[in-house]
Amino acid sequence: MAESELATGLQFAEFGRPMPGERVSGDMAIAELNEGKFYFAIVDVLGHGARAHEVAQVAKTFLSANWKPSVTQMIMGLHEALSGGRGAAVGVGILDVPSGELAYSGVGNTVFRILGPNPVRFYSREGVVGERISTIPEQTGSLDNEHVAVLYTDGVRASFELDAHPQLLSQEPSRVSRTLVEDFGKQFDDATCLSFRRVK
């Protein structure tokens, strides 16, 4: 799912795998570049296997058809779409590619980090989208060309540090996403990562 850097000013890629023993995953990364705006999200449905995968597909279909200027509005819309069924942890963001300005909101145990000099870790509110959520704040930040952004589910161990893996800053997002899932993925969980960087 990588885009041409010459055409868009952005590189992005996802990599995921189901929990060992399952054929499909309840994790889903969603990303779309539209008129200089990069809309991105990650969904981690409760549980594993085929039923979780079906709900993740519902979430992907909804978000792909309902990108909005407000990240909190997108999460609230997805909350209604998933209501009454199996819930999910969700992180949603928007990056303005030319300026590098971004907005993010998260609910549950998804993780969004910007790796590089002066790294930033965004936080997610407690709750389950589709079941129970409270007020969701919008967080803002910026992404420059020296950094790489990573958004991943809790199937990836959150404790890894860039000091031990400095090569991630120079690798393409496809390699970054694969490395985080393969090297830091938990044995008994689905795992998915979406990585992206701005390019000159």
PDB file of C-alpha atoms in Angstrom:
ATOM      1  CA  MET A   1       0.000   0.000   0.000  1.00  0.00           C
ATOM      2  CA  ALA A   2       2.945   2.358  -0.535  1.00  0.00           C
ATOM      3  CA  GLU A   3       2.452   5.562  -2.510  1.00  0.00           C
ATOM      4  CA  SER A   4       4.900   7.198  -4.907  1.00  0.00           C
ATOM      5  CA  GLU A   5       6.981   9.766  -3.055  1.00  0.00           C
ATOM      6  CA  LEU A   6       7.460  11.849  -6.192  1.00  0.00           C
ATOM      7  CA  ALA A   7       3.741  12.128  -6.779  1.00  0.00           C
ATOM      8  CA  THR A   8       2.511  12.603  -3.211  1.00  0.00           C
ATOM      9  CA  GLY A   9       5.289  13.780  -0.880  1.00  0.00           C
ATOM     10  CA  LEU A  10       4.446  10.854   1.379  1.00  0.00           C
ATOM     11  CA  GLN A  11       5.424   7.220   1.820  1.00  0.00           C
ATOM     12  CA  PHE A  12       3.195   4.876   3.767  1.00  0.00           C
ATOM     13  CA  ALA A  13       2.754   1.145   4.210  1.00  0.00           C
ATOM     14  CA  GLU A  14       1.091  -1.335   6.510  1.00  0.00           C
ATOM     15  CA  PHE A  15       1.965  -4.833   7.610  1.00  0.00           C
ATOM     16  CA  GLY A  16      -0.094  -7.193   9.720  1.00  0.00           C
ATOM     17  CA  ARG A  17      -0.592 -10.814  10.589  1.00  0.00           C
ATOM     18  CA  PRO A  18      -3.205 -12.783  12.529  1.00  0.00           C
ATOM     19  CA  MET A  19      -2.545 -14.444  15.832  1.00  0.00           C
ATOM     20  CA  PRO A  20      -0.683 -17.704  15.209  1.00  0.00           C
ATOM     21  CA  GLY A  21      -3.250 -20.424  14.651  1.00  0.00           C
ATOM     22  CA  GLU A  22      -5.807 -18.072  13.080  1.00  0.00           C
ATOM     23  CA  ARG A  23      -6.302 -17.556   9.350  1.00  0.00           C
ATOM     24  CA  VAL A  24      -7.537 -13.940   9.487  1.00  0.00           C
ATOM     25  CA  SER A  25      -6.937 -10.962  11.752  1.00  0.00           C
ATOM     26  CA  GLY A  26      -9.185  -8.702  13.793  1.00  0.00           C
ATOM     27  CA  ASP A  27      -6.703  -5.862  13.294  1.00  0.00           C
ATOM     28  CA  MET A  28      -7.081  -3.505  10.351  1.00  0.00           C
ATOM     29  CA  ALA A  29      -5.122  -0.487   9.086  1.00  0.00           C
ATOM     30  CA  ILE A  30      -6.921   2.004   6.858  1.00  0.00           C
ATOM     31  CA  ALA A  31      -5.206   4.794   4.930  1.00  0.00           C
ATOM     32  CA  GLU A  32      -6.119   7.145   2.100  1.00  0.00           C
ATOM     33  CA  LEU A  33      -4.397  10.113   0.523  1.00  0.00           C
ATOM     34  CA  ASN A  34      -6.754  12.730  -0.893  1.00  0.00           C
ATOM     35  CA  GLU A  35      -5.857  16.243  -2.084  1.00  0.00           C
ATOM     36  CA  GLY A  36      -2.888  16.658   0.219  1.00  0.00           C
ATOM     37  CA  LYS A  37      -4.619  15.148   3.257  1.00  0.00           C
ATOM     38  CA  PHE A  38      -3.562  11.745   4.563  1.00  0.00           C
ATOM     39  CA  TYR A  39      -6.344  10.027   6.475  1.00  0.00           C
ATOM     40  CA  PHE A  40      -5.212   7.073   8.555  1.00  0.00           C
ATOM     41  CA  ALA A  41      -6.631   4.739  11.161  1.00  0.00           C
ATOM     42  CA  ILE A  42      -6.023   1.476  12.932  1.00  0.00           C
ATOM     43  CA  VAL A  43      -8.683  -0.815  14.376  1.00  0.00           C
ATOM     44  CA  ASP A  44      -8.183  -3.644  16.868  1.00  0.00           C
ATOM     45  CA  VAL A  45     -11.439  -5.564  17.306  1.00  0.00           C
ATOM     46  CA  LEU A  46     -11.979  -7.429  20.560  1.00  0.00           C
ATOM     47  CA  GLY A  47     -11.115 -11.089  20.226  1.00  0.00           C
ATOM     48  CA  HIS A  48      -9.617 -12.949  17.293  1.00  0.00           C
ATOM     49  CA  GLY A  49     -10.519 -14.993  14.266  1.00  0.00           C
ATOM     50  CA  ALA A  50     -13.258 -14.774  11.679  1.00  0.00           C
ATOM     51  CA  ARG A  51     -15.818 -12.846  13.725  1.00  0.00           C
ATOM     52  CA  ALA A  52     -13.296 -10.184  14.733  1.00  0.00           C
ATOM     53  CA  HIS A  53     -12.168  -9.971  11.117  1.00  0.00           C
ATOM     54  CA  GLU A  54     -15.741  -9.362   9.950  1.00  0.00           C
ATOM     55  CA  VAL A  55     -16.145  -6.474  12.391  1.00  0.00           C
ATOM     56  CA  ALA A  56     -12.784  -5.021  11.317  1.00  0.00           C
ATOM     57  CA  GLN A  57     -14.001  -5.079   7.711  1.00  0.00           C
ATOM     58  CA  VAL A  58     -17.147  -3.197   8.768  1.00  0.00           C
ATOM     59  CA  ALA A  59     -14.954  -0.576  10.449  1.00  0.00           C
ATOM     60  CA  LYS A  60     -12.744  -0.278   7.373  1.00  0.00           C
ATOM     61  CA  THR A  61     -15.735   0.146   5.076  1.00  0.00           C
ATOM     62  CA  PHE A  62     -17.246   2.810   7.324  1.00  0.00           C
ATOM     63  CA  LEU A  63     -14.072   4.854   7.737  1.00  0.00           C
ATOM     64  CA  SER A  64     -13.155   4.651   4.048  1.00  0.00           C
ATOM     65  CA  ALA A  65     -16.543   6.146   3.189  1.00  0.00           C
ATOM     66  CA  ASN A  66     -16.667   8.698   6.014  1.00  0.00           C
ATOM     67  CA  TRP A  67     -13.366  10.568   6.270  1.00  0.00           C
ATOM     68  CA  LYS A  68     -14.107  13.948   7.869  1.00  0.00           C
ATOM     69  CA  PRO A  69     -12.111  17.048   8.912  1.00  0.00           C
ATOM     70  CA  SER A  70     -12.512  16.089  12.593  1.00  0.00           C
ATOM     71  CA  VAL A  71     -10.816  12.979  13.986  1.00  0.00           C
ATOM     72  CA  THR A  72     -13.145  12.906  16.990  1.00  0.00           C
ATOM     73  CA  GLN A  73     -16.144  13.067  14.687  1.00  0.00           C
ATOM     74  CA  MET A  74     -14.866  10.032  12.789  1.00  0.00           C
ATOM     75  CA  ILE A  75     -14.464   8.031  15.991  1.00  0.00           C
ATOM     76  CA  MET A  76     -17.941   8.981  17.183  1.00  0.00           C
ATOM     77  CA  GLY A  77     -19.389   7.940  13.827  1.00  0.00           C
ATOM     78  CA  LEU A  78     -17.601   4.597  13.995  1.00  0.00           C
ATOM     79  CA  HIS A  79     -18.839   4.177  17.577  1.00  0.00           C
ATOM     80  CA  GLU A  80     -22.407   4.366  16.294  1.00  0.00           C
ATOM     81  CA  ALA A  81     -21.654   2.051  13.359  1.00  0.00           C
ATOM     82  CA  LEU A  82     -20.257  -0.652  15.660  1.00  0.00           C
ATOM     83  CA  SER A  83     -22.815  -0.192  18.445  1.00  0.00           C
ATOM     84  CA  GLY A  84     -24.541  -3.353  19.541  1.00  0.00           C
ATOM     85  CA  GLY A  85     -21.814  -5.673  18.319  1.00  0.00           C
ATOM     86  CA  ARG A  86     -18.222  -6.476  19.113  1.00  0.00           C
ATOM     87  CA  GLY A  87     -16.272  -3.331  19.999  1.00  0.00           C
ATOM     88  CA  ALA A  88     -12.763  -2.221  19.113  1.00  0.00           C
ATOM     89  CA  ALA A  89      -9.798  -0.103  20.068  1.00  0.00           C
ATOM     90  CA  VAL A  90      -9.376   2.607  17.434  1.00  0.00           C
ATOM     91  CA  GLY A  91      -6.894   5.333  16.527  1.00  0.00           C
ATOM     92  CA  VAL A  92      -7.699   7.898  13.826  1.00  0.00           C
ATOM     93  CA  GLY A  93      -5.547  10.683  12.396  1.00  0.00           C
ATOM     94  CA  ILE A  94      -5.228  13.269   9.654  1.00  0.00           C
ATOM     95  CA  LEU A  95      -1.923  14.548   8.294  1.00  0.00           C
ATOM     96  CA  ASP A  96      -1.690  17.659   6.136  1.00  0.00           C
ATOM     97  CA  VAL A  97       1.129  16.454   3.911  1.00  0.00           C
ATOM     98  CA  PRO A  98       2.464  19.831   2.681  1.00  0.00           C
ATOM     99  CA  SER A  99       2.726  21.375   6.153  1.00  0.00           C
ATOM    100  CA  GLY A 100       3.279  18.274   8.267  1.00  0.00           C
ATOM    101  CA  GLU A 101       0.559  19.292  10.720  1.00  0.00           C
ATOM    102  CA  LEU A 102      -1.451  16.406  12.106  1.00  0.00           C
ATOM    103  CA  ALA A 103      -4.387  15.633  14.393  1.00  0.00           C
ATOM    104  CA  TYR A 104      -5.044  12.369  16.220  1.00  0.00           C
ATOM    105  CA  SER A 105      -7.540  10.770  18.586  1.00  0.00           C
ATOM    106  CA  GLY A 106      -7.501   7.285  20.038  1.00  0.00           C
ATOM    107  CA  VAL A 107      -9.677   5.054  22.184  1.00  0.00           C
ATOM    108  CA  GLY A 108      -8.409   1.866  23.776  1.00  0.00           C
ATOM    109  CA  ASN A 109      -4.999   0.272  23.480  1.00  0.00           C
ATOM    110  CA  THR A 110      -3.760   1.439  20.091  1.00  0.00           C
ATOM    111  CA  VAL A 111      -0.438   3.320  20.020  1.00  0.00           C
ATOM    112  CA  PHE A 112       0.653   6.271  17.870  1.00  0.00           C
ATOM    113  CA  ARG A 113       4.267   7.439  18.041  1.00  0.00           C
ATOM    114  CA  ILE A 114       6.531   9.759  16.083  1.00  0.00           C
ATOM    115  CA  LEU A 115      10.068   8.371  16.086  1.00  0.00           C
ATOM    116  CA  GLY A 116      13.183  10.456  15.633  1.00  0.00           C
ATOM    117  CA  PRO A 117      14.756  13.486  17.313  1.00  0.00           C
ATOM    118  CA  ASN A 118      12.519  14.625  20.193  1.00  0.00           C
ATOM    119  CA  PRO A 119      10.101  11.703  19.800  1.00  0.00           C
ATOM    120  CA  VAL A 120       6.417  12.103  20.585  1.00  0.00           C
ATOM    121  CA  ARG A 121       3.925   9.569  21.909  1.00  0.00           C
ATOM    122  CA  PHE A 122       0.238  10.356  21.621  1.00  0.00           C
ATOM    123  CA  TYR A 123      -2.209   8.845  24.094  1.00  0.00           C
ATOM    124  CA  SER A 124      -5.515   7.039  23.806  1.00  0.00           C
ATOM    125  CA  ARG A 125      -8.503   7.393  26.111  1.00  0.00           C
ATOM    126  CA  GLU A 126      -9.828   4.348  27.938  1.00  0.00           C
ATOM    127  CA  GLY A 127     -12.900   2.783  26.402  1.00  0.00           C
ATOM    128  CA  VAL A 128     -14.162   0.531  23.630  1.00  0.00           C
ATOM    129  CA  VAL A 129     -15.514   1.974  20.391  1.00  0.00           C
ATOM    130  CA  GLY A 130     -18.959   0.491  19.833  1.00  0.00           C
ATOM    131  CA  GLU A 131     -19.483  -0.148  23.559  1.00  0.00           C
ATOM    132  CA  ARG A 132     -18.426   2.691  25.833  1.00  0.00           C
ATOM    133  CA  ILE A 133     -16.464   5.862  25.228  1.00  0.00           C
ATOM    134  CA  SER A 134     -16.160   9.173  27.024  1.00  0.00           C
ATOM    135  CA  THR A 135     -15.160  12.593  25.720  1.00  0.00           C
ATOM    136  CA  ILE A 136     -12.413  12.135  23.148  1.00  0.00           C
ATOM    137  CA  PRO A 137      -9.828  14.922  22.944  1.00  0.00           C
ATOM    138  CA  GLU A 138      -8.114  15.811  19.695  1.00  0.00           C
ATOM    139  CA  GLN A 139      -4.333  15.883  19.947  1.00  0.00           C
ATOM    140  CA  THR A 140      -2.189  17.838  17.523  1.00  0.00           C
ATOM    141  CA  GLY A 141       1.422  17.709  16.459  1.00  0.00           C
ATOM    142  CA  SER A 142       3.687  17.852  13.446  1.00  0.00           C
ATOM    143  CA  LEU A 143       5.745  15.485  11.322  1.00  0.00           C
ATOM    144  CA  ASP A 144       8.901  16.616   9.576  1.00  0.00           C
ATOM    145  CA  ASN A 145      11.157  14.775   7.172  1.00  0.00           C
ATOM    146  CA  GLU A 146      13.484  13.540   9.922  1.00  0.00           C
ATOM    147  CA  HIS A 147      10.765  11.513  11.608  1.00  0.00           C
ATOM    148  CA  VAL A 148       8.723   8.417  10.899  1.00  0.00           C
ATOM    149  CA  ALA A 149       5.246   7.936  12.339  1.00  0.00           C
ATOM    150  CA  VAL A 150       4.059   4.520  13.493  1.00  0.00           C
ATOM    151  CA  LEU A 151       0.537   3.496  14.476  1.00  0.00           C
ATOM    152  CA  TYR A 152       0.097  -0.015  15.820  1.00  0.00           C
ATOM    153  CA  THR A 153      -2.190  -2.319  17.750  1.00  0.00           C
ATOM    154  CA  ASP A 154      -1.396  -3.817  21.134  1.00  0.00           C
ATOM    155  CA  GLY A 155      -0.280  -6.979  19.385  1.00  0.00           C
ATOM    156  CA  VAL A 156       3.011  -5.087  19.011  1.00  0.00           C
ATOM    157  CA  ARG A 157       4.934  -4.629  22.243  1.00  0.00           C
ATOM    158  CA  ALA A 158       4.821  -0.941  23.113  1.00  0.00           C
ATOM    159  CA  SER A 159       8.111  -0.979  25.002  1.00  0.00           C
ATOM    160  CA  PHE A 160      10.570  -1.021  22.095  1.00  0.00           C
ATOM    161  CA  GLU A 161      12.984   1.917  21.975  1.00  0.00           C
ATOM    162  CA  LEU A 162      14.506   3.507  18.914  1.00  0.00           C
ATOM    163  CA  ASP A 163      17.973   3.587  20.489  1.00  0.00           C
ATOM    164  CA  ALA A 164      18.221  -0.150  19.967  1.00  0.00           C
ATOM    165  CA  HIS A 165      16.890   0.065  16.398  1.00  0.00           C
ATOM    166  CA  PRO A 166      18.193   3.321  14.861  1.00  0.00           C
ATOM    167  CA  GLN A 167      17.945   1.871  11.348  1.00  0.00           C
ATOM    168  CA  LEU A 168      14.170   2.381  11.453  1.00  0.00           C
ATOM    169  CA  LEU A 169      14.616   6.103  10.813  1.00  0.00           C
ATOM    170  CA  SER A 170      16.273   5.517   7.454  1.00  0.00           C
ATOM    171  CA  GLN A 171      14.129   2.624   6.231  1.00  0.00           C
ATOM    172  CA  GLU A 172      11.086   2.847   4.004  1.00  0.00           C
ATOM    173  CA  PRO A 173       7.713   2.493   5.773  1.00  0.00           C
ATOM    174  CA  SER A 174       7.155  -0.967   4.307  1.00  0.00           C
ATOM    175  CA  ARG A 175      10.260  -2.187   6.128  1.00  0.00           C
ATOM    176  CA  VAL A 176       9.444  -0.287   9.324  1.00  0.00           C
ATOM    177  CA  SER A 177       5.966  -1.802   9.579  1.00  0.00           C
ATOM    178  CA  ARG A 178       7.221  -5.309   8.888  1.00  0.00           C
ATOM    179  CA  THR A 179      10.063  -4.982  11.406  1.00  0.00           C
ATOM    180  CA  LEU A 180       7.811  -3.819  14.224  1.00  0.00           C
ATOM    181  CA  VAL A 181       5.346  -6.655  13.683  1.00  0.00           C
ATOM    182  CA  GLU A 182       7.909  -9.405  13.099  1.00  0.00           C
ATOM    183  CA  ASP A 183      10.390  -8.373  15.801  1.00  0.00           C
ATOM    184  CA  PHE A 184       8.005  -7.057  18.454  1.00  0.00           C
ATOM    185  CA  GLY A 185       4.732  -8.860  17.757  1.00  0.00           C
ATOM    186  CA  LYS A 186       3.165 -10.752  20.657  1.00  0.00           C
ATOM    187  CA  GLN A 187       2.790 -14.487  20.210  1.00  0.00           C
ATOM    188  CA  PHE A 188      -0.846 -14.709  21.303  1.00  0.00           C
ATOM    189  CA  ASP A 189      -2.400 -11.709  19.541  1.00  0.00           C
ATOM    190  CA  ASP A 190      -3.098 -10.242  16.127  1.00  0.00           C
ATOM    191  CA  ALA A 191      -0.545  -7.561  15.237  1.00  0.00           C
ATOM    192  CA  THR A 192      -0.686  -4.711  12.708  1.00  0.00           C
ATOM    193  CA  CYS A 193       1.386  -1.594  12.099  1.00  0.00           C
ATOM    194  CA  LEU A 194       0.970   1.384   9.748  1.00  0.00           C
ATOM    195  CA  SER A 195       4.064   3.542   9.149  1.00  0.00           C
ATOM    196  CA  PHE A 196       4.462   6.740   7.180  1.00  0.00           C
ATOM    197  CA  ARG A 197       6.915   9.541   6.512  1.00  0.00           C
ATOM    198  CA  ARG A 198       6.992  12.786   4.584  1.00  0.00           C
ATOM    199  CA  VAL A 199       9.550  13.008   1.808  1.00  0.00           C
ATOM    200  CA  LYS A 200      11.047  15.925  -0.088  1.00  0.00           C
TER     201      LYS A 200
END
